[in-house]
GROMACS .gro file of C-alpha atoms in nm:
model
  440
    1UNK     CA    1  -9.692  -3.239  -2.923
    2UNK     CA    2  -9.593  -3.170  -3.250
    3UNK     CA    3  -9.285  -3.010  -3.401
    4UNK     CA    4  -9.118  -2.647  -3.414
    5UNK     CA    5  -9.033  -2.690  -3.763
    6UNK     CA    6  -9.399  -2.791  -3.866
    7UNK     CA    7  -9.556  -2.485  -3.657
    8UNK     CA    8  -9.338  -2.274  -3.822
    9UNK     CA    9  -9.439  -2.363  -4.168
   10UNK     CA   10  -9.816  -2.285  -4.082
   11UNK     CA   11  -9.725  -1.995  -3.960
   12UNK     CA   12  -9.599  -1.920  -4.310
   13UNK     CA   13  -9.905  -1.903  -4.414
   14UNK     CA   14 -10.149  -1.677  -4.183
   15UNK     CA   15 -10.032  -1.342  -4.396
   16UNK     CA   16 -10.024  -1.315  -4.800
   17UNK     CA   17  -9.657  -1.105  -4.715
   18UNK     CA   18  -9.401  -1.215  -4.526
   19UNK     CA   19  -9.331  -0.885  -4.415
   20UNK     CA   20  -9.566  -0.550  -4.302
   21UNK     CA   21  -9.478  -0.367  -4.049
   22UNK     CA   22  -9.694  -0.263  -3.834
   23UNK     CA   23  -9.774  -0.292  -3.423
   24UNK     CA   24 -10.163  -0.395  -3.456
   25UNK     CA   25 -10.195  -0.741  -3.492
   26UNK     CA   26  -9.872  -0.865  -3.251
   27UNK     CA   27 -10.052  -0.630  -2.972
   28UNK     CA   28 -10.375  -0.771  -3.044
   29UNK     CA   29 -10.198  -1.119  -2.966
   30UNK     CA   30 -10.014  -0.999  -2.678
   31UNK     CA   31 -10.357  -0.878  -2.531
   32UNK     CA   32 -10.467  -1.246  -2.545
   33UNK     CA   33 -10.197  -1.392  -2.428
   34UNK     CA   34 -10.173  -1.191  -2.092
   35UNK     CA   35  -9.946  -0.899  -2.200
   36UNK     CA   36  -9.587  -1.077  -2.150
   37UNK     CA   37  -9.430  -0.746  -2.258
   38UNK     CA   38  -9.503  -0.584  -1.947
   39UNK     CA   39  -9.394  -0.868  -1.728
   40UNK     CA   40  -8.967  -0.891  -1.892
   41UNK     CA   41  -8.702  -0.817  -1.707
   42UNK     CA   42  -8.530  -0.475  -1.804
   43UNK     CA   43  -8.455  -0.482  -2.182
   44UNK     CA   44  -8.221  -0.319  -2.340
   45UNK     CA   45  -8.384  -0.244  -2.703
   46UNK     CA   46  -8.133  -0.267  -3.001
   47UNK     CA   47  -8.156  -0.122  -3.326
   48UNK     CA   48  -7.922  -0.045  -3.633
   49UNK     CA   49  -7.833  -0.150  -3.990
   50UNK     CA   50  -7.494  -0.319  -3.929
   51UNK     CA   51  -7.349  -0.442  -3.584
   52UNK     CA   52  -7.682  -0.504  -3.388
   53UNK     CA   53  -7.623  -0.887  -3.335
   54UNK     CA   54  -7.230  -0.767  -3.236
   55UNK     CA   55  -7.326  -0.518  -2.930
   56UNK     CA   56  -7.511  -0.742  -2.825
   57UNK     CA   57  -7.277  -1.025  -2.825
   58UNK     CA   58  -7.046  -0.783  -2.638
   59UNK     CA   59  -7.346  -0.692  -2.397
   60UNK     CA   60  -7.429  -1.039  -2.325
   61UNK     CA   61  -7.097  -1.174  -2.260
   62UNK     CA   62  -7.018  -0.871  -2.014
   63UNK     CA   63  -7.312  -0.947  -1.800
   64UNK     CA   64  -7.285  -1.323  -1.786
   65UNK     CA   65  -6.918  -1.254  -1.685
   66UNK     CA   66  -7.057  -1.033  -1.402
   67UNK     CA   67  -7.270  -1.380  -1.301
   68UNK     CA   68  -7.626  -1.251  -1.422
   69UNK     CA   69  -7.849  -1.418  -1.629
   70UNK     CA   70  -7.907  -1.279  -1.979
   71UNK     CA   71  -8.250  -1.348  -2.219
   72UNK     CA   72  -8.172  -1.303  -2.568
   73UNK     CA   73  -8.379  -1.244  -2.898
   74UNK     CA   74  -8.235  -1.189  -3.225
   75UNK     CA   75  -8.331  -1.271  -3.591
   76UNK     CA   76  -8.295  -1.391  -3.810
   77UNK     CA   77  -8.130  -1.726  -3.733
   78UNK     CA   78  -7.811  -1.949  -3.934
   79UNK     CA   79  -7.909  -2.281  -3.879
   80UNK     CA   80  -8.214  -2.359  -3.640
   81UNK     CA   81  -8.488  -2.130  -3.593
   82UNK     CA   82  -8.374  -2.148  -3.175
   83UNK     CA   83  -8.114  -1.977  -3.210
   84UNK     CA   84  -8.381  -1.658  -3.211
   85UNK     CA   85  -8.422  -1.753  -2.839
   86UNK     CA   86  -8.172  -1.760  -2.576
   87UNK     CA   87  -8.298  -1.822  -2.226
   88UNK     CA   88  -8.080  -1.660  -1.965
   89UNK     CA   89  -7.977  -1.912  -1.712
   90UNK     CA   90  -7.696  -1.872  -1.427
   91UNK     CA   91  -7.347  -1.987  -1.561
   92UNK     CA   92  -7.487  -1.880  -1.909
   93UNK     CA   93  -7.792  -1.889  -2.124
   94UNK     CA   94  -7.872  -2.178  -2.367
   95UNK     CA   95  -8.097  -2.160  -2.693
   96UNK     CA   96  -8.482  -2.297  -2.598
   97UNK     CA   97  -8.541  -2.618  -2.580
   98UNK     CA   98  -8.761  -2.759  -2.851
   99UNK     CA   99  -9.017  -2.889  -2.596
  100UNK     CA  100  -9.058  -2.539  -2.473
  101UNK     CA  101  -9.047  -2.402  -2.816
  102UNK     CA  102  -9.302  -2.577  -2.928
  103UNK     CA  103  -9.577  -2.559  -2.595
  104UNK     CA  104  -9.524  -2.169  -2.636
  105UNK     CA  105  -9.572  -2.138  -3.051
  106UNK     CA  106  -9.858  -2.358  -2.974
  107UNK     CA  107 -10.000  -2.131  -2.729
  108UNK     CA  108  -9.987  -1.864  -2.989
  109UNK     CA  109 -10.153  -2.036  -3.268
  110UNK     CA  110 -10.454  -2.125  -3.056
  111UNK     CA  111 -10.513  -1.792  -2.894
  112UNK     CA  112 -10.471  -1.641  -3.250
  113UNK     CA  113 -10.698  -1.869  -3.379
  114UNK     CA  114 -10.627  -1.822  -3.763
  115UNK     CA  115 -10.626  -1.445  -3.795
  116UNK     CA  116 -10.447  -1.248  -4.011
  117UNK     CA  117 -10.044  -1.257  -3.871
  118UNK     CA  118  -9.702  -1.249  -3.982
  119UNK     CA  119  -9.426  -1.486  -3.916
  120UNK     CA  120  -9.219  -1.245  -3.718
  121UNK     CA  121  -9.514  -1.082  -3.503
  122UNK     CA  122  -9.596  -1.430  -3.435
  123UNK     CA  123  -9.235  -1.582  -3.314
  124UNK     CA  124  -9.184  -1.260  -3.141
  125UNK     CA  125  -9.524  -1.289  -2.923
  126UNK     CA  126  -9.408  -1.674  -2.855
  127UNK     CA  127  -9.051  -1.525  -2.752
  128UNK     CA  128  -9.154  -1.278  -2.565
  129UNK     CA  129  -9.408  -1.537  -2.342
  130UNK     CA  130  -9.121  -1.737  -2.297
  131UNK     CA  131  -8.898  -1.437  -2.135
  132UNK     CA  132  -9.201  -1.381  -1.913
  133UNK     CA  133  -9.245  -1.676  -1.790
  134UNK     CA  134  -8.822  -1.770  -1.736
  135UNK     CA  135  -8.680  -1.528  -1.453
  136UNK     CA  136  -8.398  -1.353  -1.581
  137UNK     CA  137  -8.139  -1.020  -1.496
  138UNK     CA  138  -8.171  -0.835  -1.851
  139UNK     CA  139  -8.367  -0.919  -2.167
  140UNK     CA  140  -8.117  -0.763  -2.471
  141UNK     CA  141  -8.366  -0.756  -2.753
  142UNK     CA  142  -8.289  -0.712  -3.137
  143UNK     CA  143  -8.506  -0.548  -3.357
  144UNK     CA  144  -8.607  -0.723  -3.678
  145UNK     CA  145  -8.603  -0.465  -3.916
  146UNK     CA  146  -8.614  -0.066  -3.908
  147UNK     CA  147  -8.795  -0.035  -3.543
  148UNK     CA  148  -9.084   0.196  -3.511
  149UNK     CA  149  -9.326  -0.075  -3.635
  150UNK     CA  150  -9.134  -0.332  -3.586
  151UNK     CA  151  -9.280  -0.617  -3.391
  152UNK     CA  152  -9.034  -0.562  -3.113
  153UNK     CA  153  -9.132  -0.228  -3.056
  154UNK     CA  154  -9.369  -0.329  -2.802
  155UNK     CA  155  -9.171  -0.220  -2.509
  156UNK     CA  156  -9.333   0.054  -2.335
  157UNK     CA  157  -9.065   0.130  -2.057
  158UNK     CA  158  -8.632   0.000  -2.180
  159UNK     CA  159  -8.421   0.010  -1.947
  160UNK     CA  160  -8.157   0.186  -2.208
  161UNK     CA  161  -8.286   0.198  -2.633
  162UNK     CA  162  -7.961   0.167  -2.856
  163UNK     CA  163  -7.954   0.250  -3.228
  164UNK     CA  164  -7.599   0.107  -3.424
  165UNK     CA  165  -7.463   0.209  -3.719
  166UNK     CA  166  -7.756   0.314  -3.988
  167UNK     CA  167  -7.669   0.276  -4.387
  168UNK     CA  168  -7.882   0.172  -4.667
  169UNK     CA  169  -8.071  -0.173  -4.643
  170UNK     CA  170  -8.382  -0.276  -4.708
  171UNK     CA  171  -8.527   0.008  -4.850
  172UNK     CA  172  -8.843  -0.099  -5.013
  173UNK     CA  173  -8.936  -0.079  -4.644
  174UNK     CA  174  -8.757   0.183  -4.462
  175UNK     CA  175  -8.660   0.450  -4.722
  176UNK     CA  176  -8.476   0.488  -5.013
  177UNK     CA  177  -8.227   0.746  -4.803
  178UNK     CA  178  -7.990   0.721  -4.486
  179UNK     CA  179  -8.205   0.990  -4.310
  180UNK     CA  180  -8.517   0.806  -4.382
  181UNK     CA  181  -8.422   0.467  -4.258
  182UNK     CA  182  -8.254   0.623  -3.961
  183UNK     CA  183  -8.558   0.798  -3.901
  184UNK     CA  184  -8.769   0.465  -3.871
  185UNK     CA  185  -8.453   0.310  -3.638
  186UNK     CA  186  -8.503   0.615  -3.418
  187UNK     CA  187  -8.840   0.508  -3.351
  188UNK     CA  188  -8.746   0.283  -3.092
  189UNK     CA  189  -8.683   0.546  -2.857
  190UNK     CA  190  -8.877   0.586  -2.527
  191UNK     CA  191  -8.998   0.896  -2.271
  192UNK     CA  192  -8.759   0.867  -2.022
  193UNK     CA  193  -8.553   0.595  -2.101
  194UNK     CA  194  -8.148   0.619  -2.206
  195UNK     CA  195  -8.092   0.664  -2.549
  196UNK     CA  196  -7.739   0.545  -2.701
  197UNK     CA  197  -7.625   0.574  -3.095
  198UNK     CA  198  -7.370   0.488  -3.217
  199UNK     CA  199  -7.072   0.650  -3.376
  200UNK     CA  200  -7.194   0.671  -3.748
  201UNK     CA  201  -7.183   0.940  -4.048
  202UNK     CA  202  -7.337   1.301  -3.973
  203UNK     CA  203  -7.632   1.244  -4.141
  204UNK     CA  204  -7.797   0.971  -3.958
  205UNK     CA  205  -7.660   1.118  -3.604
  206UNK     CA  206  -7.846   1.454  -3.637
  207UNK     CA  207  -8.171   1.246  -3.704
  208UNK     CA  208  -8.184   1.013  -3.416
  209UNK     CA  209  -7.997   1.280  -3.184
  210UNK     CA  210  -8.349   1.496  -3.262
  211UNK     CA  211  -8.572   1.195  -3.226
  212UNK     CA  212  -8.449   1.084  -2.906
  213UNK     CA  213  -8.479   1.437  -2.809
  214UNK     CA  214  -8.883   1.485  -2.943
  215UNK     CA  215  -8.921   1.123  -2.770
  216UNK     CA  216  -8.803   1.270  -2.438
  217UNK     CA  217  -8.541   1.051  -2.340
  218UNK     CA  218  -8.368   1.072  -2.002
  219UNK     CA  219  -8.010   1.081  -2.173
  220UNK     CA  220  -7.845   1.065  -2.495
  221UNK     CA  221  -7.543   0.934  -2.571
  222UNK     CA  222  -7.397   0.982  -2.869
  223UNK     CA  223  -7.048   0.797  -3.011
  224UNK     CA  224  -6.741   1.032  -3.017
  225UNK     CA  225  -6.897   1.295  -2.851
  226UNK     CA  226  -7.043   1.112  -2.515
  227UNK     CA  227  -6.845   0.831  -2.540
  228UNK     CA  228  -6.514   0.705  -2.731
  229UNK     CA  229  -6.333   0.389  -2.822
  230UNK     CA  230  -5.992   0.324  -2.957
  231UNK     CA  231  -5.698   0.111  -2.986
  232UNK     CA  232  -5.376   0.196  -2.833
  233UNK     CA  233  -5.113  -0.006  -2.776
  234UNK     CA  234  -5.272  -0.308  -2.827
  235UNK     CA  235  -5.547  -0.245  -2.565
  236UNK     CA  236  -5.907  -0.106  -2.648
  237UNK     CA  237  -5.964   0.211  -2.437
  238UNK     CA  238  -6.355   0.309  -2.358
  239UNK     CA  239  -6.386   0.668  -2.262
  240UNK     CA  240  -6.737   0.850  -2.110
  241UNK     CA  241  -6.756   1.112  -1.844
  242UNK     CA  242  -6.800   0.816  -1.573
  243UNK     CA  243  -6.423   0.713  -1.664
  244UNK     CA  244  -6.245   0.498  -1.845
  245UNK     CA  245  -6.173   0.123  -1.905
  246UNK     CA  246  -5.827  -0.072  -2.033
  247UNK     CA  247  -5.957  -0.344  -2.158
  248UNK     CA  248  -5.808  -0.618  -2.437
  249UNK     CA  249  -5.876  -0.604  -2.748
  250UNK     CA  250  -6.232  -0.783  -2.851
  251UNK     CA  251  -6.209  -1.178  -2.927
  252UNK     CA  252  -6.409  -1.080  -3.240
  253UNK     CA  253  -6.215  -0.983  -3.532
  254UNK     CA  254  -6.223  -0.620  -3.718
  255UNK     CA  255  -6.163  -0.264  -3.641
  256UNK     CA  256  -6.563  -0.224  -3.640
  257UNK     CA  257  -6.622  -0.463  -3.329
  258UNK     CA  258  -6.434  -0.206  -3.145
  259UNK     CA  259  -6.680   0.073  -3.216
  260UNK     CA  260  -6.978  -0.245  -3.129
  261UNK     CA  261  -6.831  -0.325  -2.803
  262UNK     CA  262  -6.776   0.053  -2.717
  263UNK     CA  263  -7.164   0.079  -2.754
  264UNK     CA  264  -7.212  -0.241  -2.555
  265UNK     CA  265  -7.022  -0.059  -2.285
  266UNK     CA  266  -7.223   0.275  -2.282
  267UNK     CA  267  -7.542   0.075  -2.337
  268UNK     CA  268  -7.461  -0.097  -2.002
  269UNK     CA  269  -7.378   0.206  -1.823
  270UNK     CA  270  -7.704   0.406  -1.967
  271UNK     CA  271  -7.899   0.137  -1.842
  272UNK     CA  272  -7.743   0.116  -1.506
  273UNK     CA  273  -7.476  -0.148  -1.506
  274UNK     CA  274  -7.183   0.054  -1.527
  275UNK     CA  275  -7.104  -0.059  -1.190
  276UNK     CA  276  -7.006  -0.433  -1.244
  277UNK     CA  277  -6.649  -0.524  -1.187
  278UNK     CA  278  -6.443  -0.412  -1.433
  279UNK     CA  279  -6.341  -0.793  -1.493
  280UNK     CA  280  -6.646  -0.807  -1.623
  281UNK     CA  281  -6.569  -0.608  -1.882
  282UNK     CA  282  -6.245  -0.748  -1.976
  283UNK     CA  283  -6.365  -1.075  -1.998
  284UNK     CA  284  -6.657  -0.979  -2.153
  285UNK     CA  285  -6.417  -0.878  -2.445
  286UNK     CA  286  -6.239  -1.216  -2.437
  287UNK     CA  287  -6.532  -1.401  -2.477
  288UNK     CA  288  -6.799  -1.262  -2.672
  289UNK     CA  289  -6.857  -1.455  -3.014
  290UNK     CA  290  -7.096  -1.442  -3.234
  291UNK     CA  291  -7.118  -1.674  -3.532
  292UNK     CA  292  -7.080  -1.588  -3.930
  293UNK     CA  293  -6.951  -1.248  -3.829
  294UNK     CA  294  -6.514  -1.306  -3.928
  295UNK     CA  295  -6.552  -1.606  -3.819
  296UNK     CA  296  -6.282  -1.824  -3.856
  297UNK     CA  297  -6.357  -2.193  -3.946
  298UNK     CA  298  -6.026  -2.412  -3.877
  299UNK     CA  299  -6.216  -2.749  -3.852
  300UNK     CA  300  -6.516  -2.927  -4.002
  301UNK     CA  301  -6.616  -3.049  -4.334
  302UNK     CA  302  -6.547  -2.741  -4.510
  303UNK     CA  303  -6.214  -2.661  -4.319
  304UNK     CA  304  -6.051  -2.935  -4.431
  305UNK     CA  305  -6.061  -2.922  -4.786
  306UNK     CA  306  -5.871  -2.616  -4.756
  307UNK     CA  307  -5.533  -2.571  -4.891
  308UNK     CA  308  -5.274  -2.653  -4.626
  309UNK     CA  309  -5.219  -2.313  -4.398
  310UNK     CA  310  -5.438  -2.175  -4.601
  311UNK     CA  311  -5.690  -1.934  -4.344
  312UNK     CA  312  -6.097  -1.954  -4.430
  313UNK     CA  313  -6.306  -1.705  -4.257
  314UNK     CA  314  -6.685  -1.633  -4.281
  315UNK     CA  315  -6.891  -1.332  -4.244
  316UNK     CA  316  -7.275  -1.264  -4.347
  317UNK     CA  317  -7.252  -0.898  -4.417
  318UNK     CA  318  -7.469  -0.825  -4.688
  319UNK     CA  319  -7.489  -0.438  -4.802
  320UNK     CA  320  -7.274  -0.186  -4.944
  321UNK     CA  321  -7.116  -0.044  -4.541
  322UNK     CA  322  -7.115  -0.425  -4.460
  323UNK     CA  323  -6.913  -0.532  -4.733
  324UNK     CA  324  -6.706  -0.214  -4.701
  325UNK     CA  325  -6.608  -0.301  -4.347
  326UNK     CA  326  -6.555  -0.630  -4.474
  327UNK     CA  327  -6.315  -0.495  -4.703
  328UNK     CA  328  -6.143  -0.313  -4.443
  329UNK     CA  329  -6.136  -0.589  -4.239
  330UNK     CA  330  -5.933  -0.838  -4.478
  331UNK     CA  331  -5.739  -0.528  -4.528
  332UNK     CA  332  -5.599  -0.519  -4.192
  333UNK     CA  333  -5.541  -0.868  -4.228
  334UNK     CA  334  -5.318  -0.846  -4.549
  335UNK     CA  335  -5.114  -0.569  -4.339
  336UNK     CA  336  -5.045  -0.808  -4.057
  337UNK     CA  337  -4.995  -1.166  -4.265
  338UNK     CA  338  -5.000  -1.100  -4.613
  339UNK     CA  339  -5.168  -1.387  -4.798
  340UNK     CA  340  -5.368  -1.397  -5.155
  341UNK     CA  341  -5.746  -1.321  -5.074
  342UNK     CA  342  -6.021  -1.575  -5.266
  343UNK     CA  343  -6.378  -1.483  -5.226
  344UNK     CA  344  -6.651  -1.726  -5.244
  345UNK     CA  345  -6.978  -1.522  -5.233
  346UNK     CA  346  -7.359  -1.574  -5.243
  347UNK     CA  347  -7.603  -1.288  -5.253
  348UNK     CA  348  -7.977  -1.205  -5.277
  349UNK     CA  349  -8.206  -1.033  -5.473
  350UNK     CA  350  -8.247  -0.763  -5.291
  351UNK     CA  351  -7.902  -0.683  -5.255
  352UNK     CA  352  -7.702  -0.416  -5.398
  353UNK     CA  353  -7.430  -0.729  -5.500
  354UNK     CA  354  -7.196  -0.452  -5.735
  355UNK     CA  355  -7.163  -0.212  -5.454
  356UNK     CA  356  -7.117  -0.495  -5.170
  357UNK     CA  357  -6.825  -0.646  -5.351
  358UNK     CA  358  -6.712  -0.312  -5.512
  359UNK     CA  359  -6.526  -0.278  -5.250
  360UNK     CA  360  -6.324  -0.580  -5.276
  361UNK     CA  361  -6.135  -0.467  -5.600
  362UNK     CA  362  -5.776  -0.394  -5.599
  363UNK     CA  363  -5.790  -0.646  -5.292
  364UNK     CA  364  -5.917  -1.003  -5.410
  365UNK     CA  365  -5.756  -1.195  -5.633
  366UNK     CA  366  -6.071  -1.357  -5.786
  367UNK     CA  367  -6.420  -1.436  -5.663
  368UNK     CA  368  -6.653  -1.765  -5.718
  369UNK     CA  369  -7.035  -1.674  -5.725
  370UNK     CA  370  -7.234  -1.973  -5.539
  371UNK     CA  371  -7.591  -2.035  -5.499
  372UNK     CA  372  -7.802  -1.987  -5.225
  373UNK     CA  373  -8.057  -2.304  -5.183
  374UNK     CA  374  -8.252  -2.201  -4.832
  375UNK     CA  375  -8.408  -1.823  -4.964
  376UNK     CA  376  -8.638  -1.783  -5.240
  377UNK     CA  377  -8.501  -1.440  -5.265
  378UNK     CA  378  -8.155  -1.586  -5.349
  379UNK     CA  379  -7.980  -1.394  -5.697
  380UNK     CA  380  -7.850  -1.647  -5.927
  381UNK     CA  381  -7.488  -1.717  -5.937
  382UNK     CA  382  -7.472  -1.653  -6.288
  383UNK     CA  383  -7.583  -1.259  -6.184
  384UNK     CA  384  -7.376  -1.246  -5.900
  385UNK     CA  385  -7.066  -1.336  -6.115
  386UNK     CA  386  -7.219  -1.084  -6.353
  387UNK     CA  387  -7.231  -0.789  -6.070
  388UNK     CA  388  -6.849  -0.893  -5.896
  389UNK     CA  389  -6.679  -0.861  -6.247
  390UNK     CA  390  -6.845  -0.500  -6.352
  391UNK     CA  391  -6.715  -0.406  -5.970
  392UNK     CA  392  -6.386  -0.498  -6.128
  393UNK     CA  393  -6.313  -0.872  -6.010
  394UNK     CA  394  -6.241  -1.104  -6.205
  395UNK     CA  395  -6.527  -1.362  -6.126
  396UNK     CA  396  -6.665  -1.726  -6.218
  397UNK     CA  397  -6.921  -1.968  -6.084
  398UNK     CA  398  -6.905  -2.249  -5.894
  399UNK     CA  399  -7.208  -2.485  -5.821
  400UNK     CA  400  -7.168  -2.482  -5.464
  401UNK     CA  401  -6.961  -2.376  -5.149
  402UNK     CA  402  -6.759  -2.748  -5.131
  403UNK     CA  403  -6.708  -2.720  -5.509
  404UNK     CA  404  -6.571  -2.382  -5.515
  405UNK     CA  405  -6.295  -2.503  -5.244
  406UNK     CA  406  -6.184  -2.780  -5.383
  407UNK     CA  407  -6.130  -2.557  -5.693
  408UNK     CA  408  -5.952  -2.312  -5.483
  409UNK     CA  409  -5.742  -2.613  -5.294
  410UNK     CA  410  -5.637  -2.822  -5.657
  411UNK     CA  411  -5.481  -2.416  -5.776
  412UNK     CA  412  -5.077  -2.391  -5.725
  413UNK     CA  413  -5.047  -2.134  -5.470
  414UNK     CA  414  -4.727  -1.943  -5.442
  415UNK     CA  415  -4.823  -1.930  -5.056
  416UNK     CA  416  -5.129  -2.050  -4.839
  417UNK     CA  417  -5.455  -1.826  -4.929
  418UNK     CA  418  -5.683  -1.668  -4.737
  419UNK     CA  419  -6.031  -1.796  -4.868
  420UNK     CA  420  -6.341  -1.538  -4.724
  421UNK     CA  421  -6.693  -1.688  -4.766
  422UNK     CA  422  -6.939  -1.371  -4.760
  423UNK     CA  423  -7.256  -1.219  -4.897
  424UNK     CA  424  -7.545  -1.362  -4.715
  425UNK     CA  425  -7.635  -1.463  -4.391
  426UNK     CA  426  -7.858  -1.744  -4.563
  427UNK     CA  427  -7.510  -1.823  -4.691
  428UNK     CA  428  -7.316  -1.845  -4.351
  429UNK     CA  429  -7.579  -2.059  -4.215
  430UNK     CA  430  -7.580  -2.283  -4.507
  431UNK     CA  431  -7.247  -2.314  -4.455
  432UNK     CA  432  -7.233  -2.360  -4.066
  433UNK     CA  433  -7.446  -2.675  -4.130
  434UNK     CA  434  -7.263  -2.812  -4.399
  435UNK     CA  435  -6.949  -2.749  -4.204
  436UNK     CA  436  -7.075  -2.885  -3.905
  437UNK     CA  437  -7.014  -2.615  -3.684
  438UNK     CA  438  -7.384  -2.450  -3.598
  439UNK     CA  439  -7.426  -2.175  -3.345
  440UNK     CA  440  -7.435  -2.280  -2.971
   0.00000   0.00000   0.00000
């Protein structure tokens, strides 16, 4: 048996781009390979630009707390390529197992024999055979990128389709406007299956609220107007016209996970699990995490170069609405516990990096642009620096994460900082590993 990590370069190499979306070849595979899509357990389908991975953090954790067993596919990954793959399992799912990894990407490579295939259609026919062949209560499934060709979009019959909140990304693929790339999330939608989106601008809603509606789906459920979410008194309070639900406030940090795990909630009850205990709920807002998303590191490698006191938090958002709920986000956190906010930030290419950190002025003190070794698409830190300081922040580089902290820590500090590694998922995972704290 050979290795996930060599399979996974050869797969590298069966398509000249590493993306092109389109449904063809992945169903031509599926075909082979016995049609695995149609034998799932119900999926819940989830698209969005920002907050996917989140609602369905919040979704999973709810239904393991209500003692079901959860399959889970999302991309891309932080450290290992399992990650992608959660197997659902009573007491809680675990990421595969390379030995089954491996037998099921090796399935896949034979029965394709060679043709023309792209990485994702590829590791999303080998995930979904292994969700076929594991009995499990729900499949929540992630969609790679925009969602009417996207290799996910295979599922003829969701239990409940979800779209989160839709800004610009990625728009050499999707559309150079809102309405455009909202238009290709919408096409997720199914004939008679629940539709839920979102609270998001105007612009976007009106779109996928008319999509759903040509798709003819059995319900739509639209944020703020079908269902609410707020904070008050230091509880979140879910609202739909099936009732409401005090629940504590989400384990994950920001004002935005509230709006996630308010469409984790109505995603549930579309899709006909609104009837679990309502500890369920609760402590499916205690315990949902989900990695490189404000999270805070307070041990490892990393941690403990650190100033003393000082706070270091992680997050991977990585466009303009992502680093302006970011922004928001540390904002909060100066209102609570003032402290001086560093940034250490790595971007890509294909990144707007002035109007991601743009939002950051007035609120960092200073930033340190870092490399980023594991994507050719990385920007140099050089540009990066370049981008932060016409955003208005005052900007240098560092050759790499560790360096930039022990810079930060060897600084007189008139009181502990709060140090916020962002700008890249390729970044977070990067520094996960060197931290020594990977996903589980």
């Amino acid at each position: 048996m050979g290795s996930s990590d060599a399979l996974l370069a050869r797969f590298m190499a069966l398509h000249p781009k590493l993306i092109d979306l389109s449904l063809g070849r992945i169903l031509t595979l599926l075909e082979k390979l016995g049609d695995p899509q149609k034998k799932l357990p119900p999926v819940i389908h989830v698209a969005g630009t920002n907050g996917k991975g989140s609602t369905i953090a919040f979704m999973r954790a709810i239904l393991e707390a209500a003692g079901l067993s959860v399959h889970v596919y999302i991309s891309p990954h932080l450290v290992r390529f399992h990650e992608r793959i959660r197997l659902g399992a009573p007491g809680g799912g675990r990421f595969v197992a390379e030995d089954k990894l491996v037998e099921a990407l090796e399935r896949c490579e034979a029965i394709n024999a060679g043709d023309p295939i792209t990485f994702f259609e590829m590791t999303t026919a080998a995930g979904l055979l292994l969700f076929s062949e594991h009995p499990a209560d729900v499949l929540l499934l992630e969609v790679g990128l925009g969602g009417r060709f996207d290799a996910t979009n295979v599922i003829a019959h969701p239990a409940c389709t979800v779209v989160t909140p839709v800004s610009l990304d990625h728009s050499e693929y999707l559309g150079d406007t809102v309405t455009k790339i909202a238009g290709e999330k919408a096409g997720i939608f199914k004939r008679g299956a629940p539709a839920v989106i979102a609270p998001q601008e105007p612009e976007p809603t009106a779109v996928l609220e008319a999509a759903a509606e040509r798709a003819g789906a059995s319900k739509i459920l639209i944020g703020a107007q079908d269902f609410n979410v707020h904070e008050a008194g230091g509880r979140l309070v879910y609202e739909d016209q099936d009732g409401l639900l005090d629940l504590p406030l989400p384990r994950l940090s920001g004002r935005h996970q509230h709006i996630n795990a308010g469409t984790a909630i109505a995603a549930l009850r579309a899709a006909g699990y609104g009837a679990l205990p309502a500890q369920a709920f609760e402590d499916g807002m205690r315990n949902a995490d989900w990695p490189a998303r404000l999270q805070r590191l307070s041990r490892g490698a990393l941690a403990e170069i650190v100033p003393e006191r000082a706070e270091l938090w992680l997050d991977g958002g990585h466009n303009p609405d992502g680093g302006r709920v970011l922004a928001q986000a540390m904002a909060d956190l100066a209102d609570r516990n003032p402290a001086p906010l560093v940034m250490i930030a790595g971007l890509l290419s294909t990144k707007d990096a002035a109007a991601t950190l743009g939002h950051f002025k007035g609120l960092a003190q200073g930033l340190y642009a870092v490399p980023i070794h594991n994507s050719l698409a990385a920007r140099p830190a050089e540009e990066v620096a370049e981008a932060a300081r016409s955003a208005g922040l005052a900007a240098e580089v560092s050759s790499s994460v560790e360096q930039a902290l022990r810079t930060i820590a060897a600084r007189d500090w008139p009181m502990p900082p709060r140090i916020l590694i962002c700008g890249s998922l390729y970044l977070a995972g990067e520094v996960l590993s060197d931290n020594g704290t990977p996903p589980t």
